[in-house]
Every structure is written in structure tokens, then in C-alpha cells.
Short mmCIF file of C-alpha atoms and ligand atoms in Angstrom, two decimals:
data_model
loop_
_atom_site.label_atom_id
_atom_site.label_comp_id
_atom_site.label_asym_id
_atom_site.label_seq_id
_atom_site.Cartn_x
_atom_site.Cartn_y
_atom_site.Cartn_z
CA MET A 1 -61.18 24.86 12.11
CA ARG A 2 -58.24 25.33 14.50
CA THR A 3 -59.06 24.64 18.13
CA ASN A 4 -57.75 26.87 20.93
CA GLU A 5 -55.61 23.92 22.00
CA SER A 6 -53.93 23.53 18.58
CA ALA A 7 -53.56 27.31 18.24
CA ARG A 8 -51.80 27.36 21.62
CA GLY A 9 -49.65 24.40 20.61
CA SER A 10 -48.48 26.04 17.38
CA ALA A 11 -47.86 29.38 19.15
CA GLN A 12 -45.58 27.52 21.60
CA ALA A 13 -43.84 25.74 18.74
CA GLU A 14 -43.15 29.15 17.13
CA VAL A 15 -41.61 30.43 20.33
CA HIS A 16 -39.28 27.45 20.42
CA ALA A 17 -38.59 27.27 16.71
CA PRO A 18 -38.76 30.77 15.24
CA TRP A 19 -37.98 30.70 11.53
CA GLY A 20 -38.02 26.88 11.70
CA TRP A 21 -34.90 26.77 13.92
CA THR A 22 -35.31 23.61 16.01
CA ASP A 23 -33.31 21.90 18.77
CA ALA A 24 -31.63 19.76 16.10
CA HIS A 25 -30.39 22.94 14.39
CA ARG A 26 -29.25 24.31 17.76
CA ALA A 27 -27.09 21.21 18.30
CA GLN A 28 -24.85 22.33 15.40
CA HIS A 29 -21.78 24.51 15.71
CA VAL A 30 -22.38 27.46 13.39
CA SER A 31 -19.85 30.03 12.13
CA VAL A 32 -20.80 33.54 11.11
CA ILE A 33 -17.88 34.89 9.08
CA GLY A 34 -18.05 38.65 8.64
CA ALA A 35 -19.84 38.95 11.99
CA THR A 36 -18.95 42.62 12.44
CA GLY A 37 -20.69 43.67 9.21
CA ALA A 38 -24.29 44.73 8.64
CA VAL A 39 -25.40 41.24 7.57
CA GLY A 40 -23.19 39.20 9.91
CA ARG A 41 -24.33 41.14 12.95
CA GLU A 42 -27.97 40.58 11.95
CA LEU A 43 -27.34 36.85 11.53
CA CYS A 44 -25.81 36.67 15.01
CA THR A 45 -28.85 38.55 16.33
CA LEU A 46 -31.25 36.12 14.64
CA LEU A 47 -29.33 33.10 15.98
CA VAL A 48 -29.42 34.49 19.52
CA GLN A 49 -33.14 35.28 19.15
CA ALA A 50 -33.67 31.72 17.84
CA LYS A 51 -32.08 30.50 21.11
CA HIS A 52 -28.99 29.04 19.48
CA PRO A 53 -26.56 28.27 22.33
CA LEU A 54 -23.99 31.09 22.52
CA GLU A 55 -21.08 28.62 22.81
CA ARG A 56 -22.11 27.15 19.42
CA ILE A 57 -22.12 30.52 17.62
CA HIS A 58 -18.61 31.14 16.26
CA ALA A 59 -18.29 34.76 15.18
CA LEU A 60 -15.32 35.63 12.96
CA ALA A 61 -14.10 38.72 11.13
CA ARG A 62 -10.81 40.26 10.07
CA ALA A 63 -9.67 41.10 13.60
CA GLU A 64 -10.56 40.09 17.13
CA CYS A 65 -13.25 42.15 18.88
CA ALA A 66 -16.64 41.72 20.52
CA ILE A 67 -20.14 42.48 19.27
CA GLU A 68 -23.53 42.81 20.89
CA ALA A 69 -26.32 40.64 19.44
CA ALA A 70 -29.86 40.68 20.88
CA GLY A 71 -28.53 41.54 24.34
CA ALA A 72 -25.75 38.92 24.25
CA ARG A 73 -22.05 39.72 24.03
CA LEU A 74 -20.27 37.59 21.44
CA SER A 75 -16.48 37.38 21.12
CA VAL A 76 -15.33 37.74 17.53
CA ARG A 77 -12.20 35.83 16.52
CA ALA A 78 -9.86 36.69 13.68
CA LEU A 79 -10.45 34.46 10.66
CA PRO A 80 -7.56 31.94 10.47
CA GLN A 81 -5.32 32.59 7.50
CA THR A 82 -4.02 29.04 7.01
CA ARG A 83 -5.67 25.77 6.03
CA ASP A 84 -4.63 24.21 9.36
CA GLY A 85 -6.14 27.16 11.20
CA LEU A 86 -9.36 26.83 9.23
CA HIS A 87 -9.41 23.09 9.92
CA ALA A 88 -9.10 23.70 13.67
CA ALA A 89 -11.92 26.29 13.55
CA ARG A 90 -14.28 24.31 11.30
CA THR A 91 -17.97 23.96 12.18
CA GLN A 92 -20.88 22.00 10.72
CA LEU A 93 -22.39 25.10 9.09
CA ALA A 94 -20.90 28.44 8.03
CA PHE A 95 -22.64 31.62 6.92
CA LEU A 96 -20.29 33.73 4.78
CA CYS A 97 -21.25 37.39 5.28
CA THR A 98 -18.11 38.55 3.52
CA PRO A 99 -17.25 40.47 0.34
CA SER A 100 -17.35 38.30 -2.81
CA GLU A 101 -13.59 38.11 -3.19
CA ILE A 102 -13.27 36.63 0.32
CA SER A 103 -16.17 34.21 -0.20
CA LEU A 104 -14.64 33.07 -3.50
CA GLU A 105 -11.61 31.67 -1.67
CA LEU A 106 -13.24 30.69 1.58
CA ALA A 107 -16.31 28.76 0.42
CA PRO A 108 -14.49 25.99 -1.49
CA ALA A 109 -11.90 25.67 1.30
CA LEU A 110 -14.60 25.27 3.95
CA CYS A 111 -16.62 22.81 1.81
CA GLU A 112 -13.48 20.73 1.39
CA LEU A 113 -13.15 20.58 5.17
CA GLY A 114 -16.71 19.19 5.40
CA THR A 115 -18.49 22.40 6.38
CA ARG A 116 -21.81 23.18 4.75
CA VAL A 117 -21.68 26.77 3.47
CA ILE A 118 -24.37 29.38 2.89
CA ASP A 119 -22.77 32.29 1.06
CA LEU A 120 -24.42 35.71 1.14
CA SER A 121 -22.15 37.32 -1.44
CA SER A 122 -22.62 37.28 -5.21
CA ALA A 123 -19.58 35.01 -5.76
CA PHE A 124 -21.41 31.75 -6.61
CA ARG A 125 -25.01 32.78 -7.27
CA MET A 126 -25.01 32.13 -11.00
CA ARG A 127 -22.99 28.90 -10.93
CA ALA A 128 -25.15 26.11 -12.34
CA ASP A 129 -24.22 23.67 -9.56
CA VAL A 130 -25.00 26.15 -6.75
CA PRO A 131 -28.64 26.50 -5.67
CA LEU A 132 -29.82 30.11 -5.34
CA VAL A 133 -32.64 29.88 -2.86
CA VAL A 134 -35.54 31.84 -1.45
CA PRO A 135 -37.22 29.18 0.73
CA GLU A 136 -40.77 30.44 0.05
CA ILE A 137 -40.16 30.26 -3.73
CA ASN A 138 -37.80 27.45 -4.74
CA PRO A 139 -37.08 25.17 -1.74
CA GLN A 140 -36.89 22.27 -4.21
CA ALA A 141 -33.48 23.62 -5.29
CA LEU A 142 -32.13 22.28 -1.96
CA ALA A 143 -33.16 18.71 -2.74
CA GLY A 144 -29.87 17.82 -4.46
CA GLY A 145 -27.93 18.04 -1.18
CA ALA A 146 -25.53 20.79 -2.32
CA ARG A 147 -22.78 21.66 0.19
CA LEU A 148 -22.62 25.26 -1.04
CA ILE A 149 -25.81 27.31 -1.27
CA ALA A 150 -26.11 30.93 -2.38
CA ASN A 151 -28.36 33.57 -0.87
CA PRO A 152 -29.75 35.91 -3.55
CA ASN A 153 -29.18 39.61 -4.10
CA CYS A 154 -31.34 41.62 -1.70
CA THR A 155 -33.13 43.74 -4.34
CA THR A 156 -34.00 40.62 -6.30
CA VAL A 157 -35.63 39.03 -3.23
CA MET A 158 -37.95 42.02 -2.69
CA ALA A 159 -39.33 41.76 -6.23
CA ALA A 160 -39.20 37.95 -6.47
CA MET A 161 -41.39 37.28 -3.41
CA PRO A 162 -44.57 38.81 -4.93
CA LEU A 163 -43.57 37.94 -8.51
CA ALA A 164 -43.42 34.21 -7.65
CA VAL A 165 -47.06 34.40 -6.53
CA ILE A 166 -48.08 36.18 -9.75
CA GLU A 167 -46.15 33.62 -11.82
CA ARG A 168 -48.12 30.83 -10.12
CA ILE A 169 -51.53 32.48 -10.62
CA CYS A 170 -51.33 33.90 -14.14
CA GLY A 171 -47.75 33.55 -15.43
CA LEU A 172 -45.25 36.30 -16.14
CA GLU A 173 -44.48 37.57 -19.62
CA GLU A 174 -42.48 40.73 -18.89
CA VAL A 175 -41.17 42.31 -15.70
CA VAL A 176 -39.84 45.85 -15.23
CA VAL A 177 -38.21 46.60 -11.87
CA VAL A 178 -37.08 50.00 -10.58
CA SER A 179 -35.29 49.87 -7.21
CA PHE A 180 -34.84 52.42 -4.41
CA GLN A 181 -32.01 50.94 -2.34
CA ALA A 182 -30.99 51.83 1.19
CA ALA A 183 -27.51 52.99 2.18
CA SER A 184 -26.97 49.90 4.37
CA GLY A 185 -27.15 47.79 1.22
CA ALA A 186 -23.50 48.86 0.97
CA GLY A 187 -22.89 47.50 4.48
CA VAL A 188 -21.61 49.37 7.51
CA PRO A 189 -19.55 51.79 5.33
CA GLY A 190 -22.72 52.73 3.39
CA LEU A 191 -24.80 53.37 6.49
CA GLU A 192 -22.07 55.34 8.25
CA THR A 193 -21.52 57.45 5.14
CA LEU A 194 -25.19 58.42 4.91
CA GLN A 195 -25.33 59.20 8.65
CA ALA A 196 -22.22 61.40 8.43
CA GLU A 197 -23.50 63.20 5.31
CA ALA A 198 -26.88 63.81 6.95
CA ARG A 199 -25.20 65.32 10.03
CA GLU A 200 -23.02 67.48 7.82
CA ALA A 201 -26.05 68.63 5.78
CA SER A 202 -27.74 69.66 9.06
CA GLY A 203 -24.69 71.63 10.12
CA LEU A 204 -23.83 69.15 12.92
CA PRO A 205 -20.24 68.18 13.68
CA VAL A 206 -18.92 65.07 11.96
CA GLY A 207 -15.95 63.18 13.41
CA GLN A 208 -13.48 61.22 11.38
CA ARG A 209 -15.17 59.92 8.23
CA ARG A 210 -14.45 56.70 6.40
CA ALA A 211 -14.28 56.59 2.59
CA SER A 212 -17.71 56.60 0.97
CA PRO A 213 -18.67 53.51 -1.05
CA PHE A 214 -20.93 55.72 -3.22
CA PRO A 215 -19.97 57.64 -6.36
CA ALA A 216 -21.63 60.87 -5.12
CA GLN A 217 -23.15 62.41 -1.98
CA LEU A 218 -26.16 60.30 -1.00
CA ALA A 219 -27.78 62.54 1.63
CA LEU A 220 -30.52 64.71 0.01
CA ASN A 221 -29.83 62.92 -3.26
CA VAL A 222 -30.66 59.92 -5.48
CA ILE A 223 -27.88 58.02 -7.26
CA PRO A 224 -28.98 56.01 -10.30
CA GLY A 225 -27.05 52.86 -11.25
CA VAL A 226 -26.10 50.87 -8.14
CA ALA A 227 -22.55 49.43 -8.58
CA ALA A 228 -20.32 50.00 -11.59
CA VAL A 229 -21.89 50.50 -15.02
CA ASP A 230 -20.65 48.41 -17.97
CA GLU A 231 -20.03 49.43 -21.57
CA LEU A 232 -23.72 48.88 -22.39
CA GLY A 233 -24.76 51.22 -19.58
CA ILE A 234 -26.11 48.41 -17.37
CA SER A 235 -25.07 48.48 -13.71
CA GLY A 236 -23.75 45.49 -11.76
CA GLU A 237 -26.86 45.46 -9.58
CA GLU A 238 -29.12 45.54 -12.67
CA HIS A 239 -27.33 42.49 -14.11
CA LYS A 240 -27.83 40.68 -10.79
CA VAL A 241 -31.56 41.47 -10.64
CA ILE A 242 -32.11 40.24 -14.20
CA ALA A 243 -30.05 37.05 -14.01
CA GLU A 244 -30.97 36.05 -10.46
CA MET A 245 -34.70 36.67 -11.00
CA ARG A 246 -34.65 34.24 -13.94
CA LYS A 247 -32.76 31.61 -11.93
CA ILE A 248 -34.95 31.82 -8.80
CA LEU A 249 -38.21 31.75 -10.76
CA GLY A 250 -36.88 28.98 -13.02
CA ARG A 251 -37.62 31.12 -16.10
CA PRO A 252 -34.35 31.49 -18.03
CA GLY A 253 -36.06 33.33 -20.93
CA LEU A 254 -38.17 35.74 -18.87
CA VAL A 255 -38.04 39.34 -20.10
CA VAL A 256 -36.73 41.40 -17.17
CA GLU A 257 -35.72 45.08 -17.27
CA ALA A 258 -34.13 46.72 -14.24
CA THR A 259 -33.09 50.21 -13.23
CA THR A 260 -31.45 50.43 -9.81
CA THR A 261 -31.03 53.54 -7.67
CA ARG A 262 -29.51 54.32 -4.26
CA VAL A 263 -31.67 56.56 -2.06
CA PRO A 264 -30.95 58.29 1.27
CA VAL A 265 -32.77 55.66 3.34
CA GLU A 266 -30.94 53.83 6.14
CA ARG A 267 -32.54 50.43 5.85
CA CYS A 268 -35.03 48.58 3.53
CA HIS A 269 -34.97 48.28 -0.24
CA SER A 270 -38.07 49.30 -2.21
CA VAL A 271 -39.05 48.24 -5.73
CA ALA A 272 -41.63 49.59 -8.17
CA VAL A 273 -42.62 46.68 -10.39
CA HIS A 274 -44.54 46.73 -13.67
CA VAL A 275 -45.64 43.39 -15.05
CA LYS A 276 -47.22 41.98 -18.17
CA THR A 277 -48.81 38.68 -17.19
CA ALA A 278 -49.02 35.67 -19.51
CA ARG A 279 -52.78 35.21 -18.93
CA ASP A 280 -55.70 37.45 -17.95
CA TYR A 281 -56.07 37.77 -14.20
CA SER A 282 -58.67 38.83 -11.66
CA LEU A 283 -57.25 41.58 -9.41
CA PRO A 284 -59.22 40.48 -6.28
CA GLU A 285 -58.01 36.87 -6.77
CA LEU A 286 -54.43 37.98 -7.23
CA ILE A 287 -54.53 40.18 -4.12
CA ALA A 288 -56.07 37.28 -2.15
CA ALA A 289 -53.23 35.01 -3.32
CA LEU A 290 -50.65 37.61 -2.25
CA ARG A 291 -52.34 37.96 1.15
CA ALA A 292 -52.16 34.18 1.61
CA ALA A 293 -48.52 33.85 0.51
CA PRO A 294 -46.00 33.07 3.28
CA GLY A 295 -43.53 35.87 3.89
CA VAL A 296 -45.64 38.45 2.00
CA GLU A 297 -47.82 41.05 3.66
CA VAL A 298 -50.27 43.14 1.64
CA THR A 299 -50.92 46.71 2.74
CA ASP A 300 -53.98 48.71 1.69
CA ASP A 301 -52.35 52.03 2.62
CA PRO A 302 -52.50 54.12 -0.59
CA HIS A 303 -49.12 55.64 0.36
CA GLY A 304 -47.45 52.46 1.55
CA PRO A 305 -45.49 50.40 2.15
CA ARG A 306 -42.58 52.64 3.24
CA PRO A 307 -39.03 51.68 4.27
CA ARG A 308 -39.05 53.57 7.54
CA GLU A 309 -41.97 51.52 8.87
CA CYS A 310 -40.76 48.18 7.47
CA ALA A 311 -37.24 48.29 8.96
CA GLY A 312 -36.49 45.42 11.33
CA LEU A 313 -39.50 43.36 10.17
CA ASP A 314 -39.52 39.98 8.44
CA PRO A 315 -42.09 40.12 5.59
CA VAL A 316 -41.84 41.67 2.17
CA PHE A 317 -44.63 44.27 2.21
CA VAL A 318 -46.60 44.78 -1.02
CA GLY A 319 -48.92 47.67 -1.78
CA ARG A 320 -50.27 49.94 -4.50
CA ILE A 321 -51.40 46.78 -6.34
CA ARG A 322 -53.32 47.95 -9.37
CA ALA A 323 -54.13 47.15 -12.97
CA GLY A 324 -51.82 48.88 -15.41
CA THR A 325 -52.86 50.85 -18.47
CA ARG A 326 -51.20 48.57 -21.04
CA GLY A 327 -54.18 46.21 -21.47
CA ALA A 328 -55.87 43.48 -19.44
CA ARG A 329 -52.61 41.72 -18.61
CA SER A 330 -50.78 44.70 -17.18
CA LEU A 331 -50.23 45.02 -13.44
CA CYS A 332 -48.26 47.35 -11.14
CA PHE A 333 -47.19 47.15 -7.48
CA PHE A 334 -44.69 48.53 -4.97
CA ALA A 335 -42.81 46.28 -2.54
CA VAL A 336 -40.56 47.01 0.43
CA GLY A 337 -38.54 44.71 2.65
CA ASP A 338 -35.71 44.88 5.14
CA GLN A 339 -32.82 43.93 2.90
CA ILE A 340 -30.53 43.03 5.80
CA ARG A 341 -33.20 40.66 7.10
CA LYS A 342 -35.27 39.04 4.31
CA GLY A 343 -32.76 40.10 1.67
CA ALA A 344 -29.85 38.54 3.54
CA ALA A 345 -29.61 37.25 7.15
CA LEU A 346 -33.18 36.01 7.63
CA ASN A 347 -33.34 34.35 4.21
CA ALA A 348 -30.01 32.61 4.91
CA LEU A 349 -31.26 31.39 8.29
CA GLN A 350 -34.44 30.10 6.62
CA ILE A 351 -32.26 28.22 4.09
CA ALA A 352 -30.30 26.65 6.94
CA ALA A 353 -33.55 25.78 8.74
CA ALA A 354 -34.80 23.98 5.62
CA LEU A 355 -31.70 21.73 5.57
CA THR A 356 -31.45 18.59 7.64
CA PRO A 357 -29.10 19.49 10.51
CA GLU A 358 -25.76 17.67 10.59
CA SER A 359 -24.16 16.15 13.65
N1 LIG B 401 -25.86 44.86 3.30
C1 LIG B 401 -26.83 44.24 2.66
O1 LIG B 401 -27.97 44.72 2.63
C2 LIG B 401 -26.58 42.94 1.95
C3 LIG B 401 -27.66 42.22 1.48
C4 LIG B 401 -27.45 41.01 0.81
C5 LIG B 401 -26.17 40.53 0.64
N2 LIG B 401 -25.10 41.27 1.10
C6 LIG B 401 -23.77 40.71 0.92
O2 LIG B 401 -23.33 40.22 2.21
C7 LIG B 401 -21.92 40.37 2.32
C8 LIG B 401 -21.62 41.20 3.57
O3 LIG B 401 -22.20 42.49 3.37
P1 LIG B 401 -22.30 43.58 4.53
O4 LIG B 401 -23.25 44.56 4.00
O5 LIG B 401 -22.54 42.95 5.83
O6 LIG B 401 -20.82 44.22 4.47
P2 LIG B 401 -20.00 44.98 5.63
O7 LIG B 401 -20.93 45.65 6.56
O8 LIG B 401 -19.00 45.80 4.91
O9 LIG B 401 -19.28 43.79 6.39
C9 LIG B 401 -18.27 43.01 5.78
C10 LIG B 401 -17.82 41.96 6.75
O10 LIG B 401 -16.82 41.15 6.10
C11 LIG B 401 -15.67 41.10 6.95
N3 LIG B 401 -14.46 40.97 6.15
C12 LIG B 401 -14.01 41.77 5.14
N4 LIG B 401 -12.83 41.33 4.70
C13 LIG B 401 -12.51 40.24 5.45
C14 LIG B 401 -11.41 39.35 5.48
N5 LIG B 401 -10.39 39.49 4.64
N6 LIG B 401 -11.43 38.33 6.37
C15 LIG B 401 -12.47 38.18 7.24
N7 LIG B 401 -13.54 38.98 7.26
C16 LIG B 401 -13.56 40.01 6.37
C17 LIG B 401 -15.68 42.43 7.71
O11 LIG B 401 -14.88 42.27 8.85
P3 LIG B 401 -14.13 43.52 9.54
O12 LIG B 401 -15.19 44.34 10.23
O13 LIG B 401 -13.21 42.87 10.51
O14 LIG B 401 -13.46 44.27 8.43
C18 LIG B 401 -17.17 42.55 8.01
O15 LIG B 401 -17.48 41.74 9.12
C19 LIG B 401 -21.44 41.02 1.02
O16 LIG B 401 -21.01 40.04 0.12
C20 LIG B 401 -22.71 41.70 0.49
O17 LIG B 401 -22.69 41.86 -0.91
C21 LIG B 401 -25.28 42.45 1.75
#
């Protein structure tokens, strides 16, 4: 049993090392590239909250500006455009919170300069030599000492967190995922588009609007097929969920079906998941295992979890856990998580925290 003394000790340790971020991690110079975006801003916020010294947080974006992160003002520098410029600006660790096409060029260049890179785009996720990591699921993928590590797709993370627990308890045979994805999954342009459309729909004045990243109005609507749809009718996001789920769970042959949708929610992705397990399971045991799993929180609310209440929080919330009607091995649940946090910035920080800091 934990004594009061040890409980106090671990509470203090958490204050000083939230998300596993220790003094040794704080000794590193860390770049956040894409710091003005939805994910980059959140990463800066997490670093400030984790007490990373401000002078060792190097925020970069396309152009110079300043951002606010957890009450601190950070200067943002323009990303150098030459190799010499990059060399002069290099740090021990870089988080790339940039579009894939930028990450594709930047990550190898930074690795060559000796920087360890955690990329949040989809550019390298399926490359065999690049670990794709959710620290609660496959931390062993970091053991090889890779210099470039990929953070998974945010929808995939929401489903994978509970699915990894189910895989451990009774195996997975088939997985069907339907997503309900927030506007901010398309970054600042996505969020601002939804906010402007919502104002317009309420008859409120809307200032100058930027181009929408969505193929149709999102406010008061649902848009099926997140990202472009290929000749087989499968969307880019659906391909990512299928392929990345298999890689993270280490199950290349797993049957995964996905339908992705964009919904008029500001923040938090939701997934309805239908599973056929490999072996019979006991529902109380499975729920107990989910309750005990790090990073997962089970809710008993029959109408939860919901994105509005999960925004800004760390766990992936799982509810509506019930046996399905397709036999003893069928199971259904609903999961919600803040995709900018656990689906992106927080997961990336946890990856960095799991690595031995470099001096
Ligand atoms: N949003 C999510 O929920 C989420 C979740 C998981 C992964 N991701 C991935 O994370 C990455 C960032 O997404 P986001 O949602 O944060 O996008 P965002 O809000 O559109 O931000 C993009 C960031 O990239 C910067 N950038 C763009 N072009 C650049 C260039 N040529 N040089 C330097 N910086 C450049 C932008 O800087 P300026 O402001 O100066 O243009 C901005 O800081 C993407 O690859 C995305 O797929 C996003």
C-alpha cells in the first residue's frame, strides 16, 4: 500500500516532471517548427507548462512574429531557408509541426545536422525505418535509437489507445472505425473556417475570411470522407487509419475498415469502434483493464464521452462499452480525445520524454 509520504513524493515528482519531462530534458535546446499553427502552439504551451526554460524553446514558422503560450510570450523566428542558416539555428531536438511537404525536406536536413527529429506530419509515418510511436502502446519501437520518429495520425491514436488494451486481453480479429473529426484537425484554417461559418449562420458579421480547407460548408453539416478520395472511393484519412493502426499495433494483417467524417466541432476527434475479438472475453474484465490502462479514462455516462467536455484534457476517454450483437466476440465502444493534445502535441512530447536527453 502507498504511504502518505510516498504519495506526497510522487505528487511532487509529477509537478516537477509532468509528462515525464525532467531536468535532463529541460537542459536541451528544443525547436518547435510550425509554432504558429494549432499543433505547434500547443507544443509550446506544453513545454512552458513542463517548465522548459523559455530561452531553450526555439519557436519557428514562415515569418517572424510572437505567440502566447501558457502565459509566456515567445518570439517566433522565420525558418532559415539555407543549409548554413539551418546549421546556425540547429538544436538537439526538433518537433516538426509543419505540413507534410515541408517536413519531407526539413526532417532529413535536420537529422543530417545532428538534430533528433519528431515529425507530426504524415510524411514519414509508413517508412519501415521510422518508428511510429504512441508511448503507452509501442515504446519498444524507440529502442533502435532512430534519429527520426513519427507521431501518428490523430484519429488513429483515439482508436488505437483502447484497441491496444483489447488486443492484449483477448486479441483483435476485425476492427471497424467511424470517425467524427473536429474542424481544428485541419489546423488554424479549419478552426477559423468553422468559427466564421457559425457566425454567418447566426446572422453575425464576419470579417475577412480565409479560404476554407473543407470541400463544403462545415457549420450545421457533416462532411464524409476526410481528405481527398481515391479511385476506389477511400479517403486519405481512411488510408492513414488503416495502415497506421496496423503498424502501431504490430499487426500488419489486421482487418481494419474506416469511414472518416468531419463534424462541426471545434476540438476533439471522436470514434465509434466495432470490434470482433480473436477470443471470448469477459466484459467486466475488459472494462477493468481499460480503467487501469495509462492514458485511458473510462466513463460510465450513457451519453458520453463528448468532445466539448474532453477538449484541453490529456486522456483518451472511452464510453458506451458494450457487447455487440454479432456473437460472443463482438464488442462496441465510443472514444473521444483532444486531437491537438493526445493526437499530436502531447503524444510528441511523451515520445521526447521517453528518449534519453542529449547534451
Ligand atoms: N491539427 C491537428 O489536429 C493535427 C493532429 C495531428 C497531426 N497534425 C499534423 O501536424 C502538422 C501541423 O498541423 P496544424 O494543424 O498545426 O497546421 P496549421 O495550424 O495550419 O499550422 C501549420 C504551421 O506550419 C507552418 N508552416 C507552413 N509552411 C511553412 C514553411 N514553408 N516554413 C515554415 N513553417 C511553415 C505555419 O507557419 P505560418 O503560420 O507562418 O504559416 C504554421 O505554423 C501537419 O502536418 C498536420 O497534418 C495536425
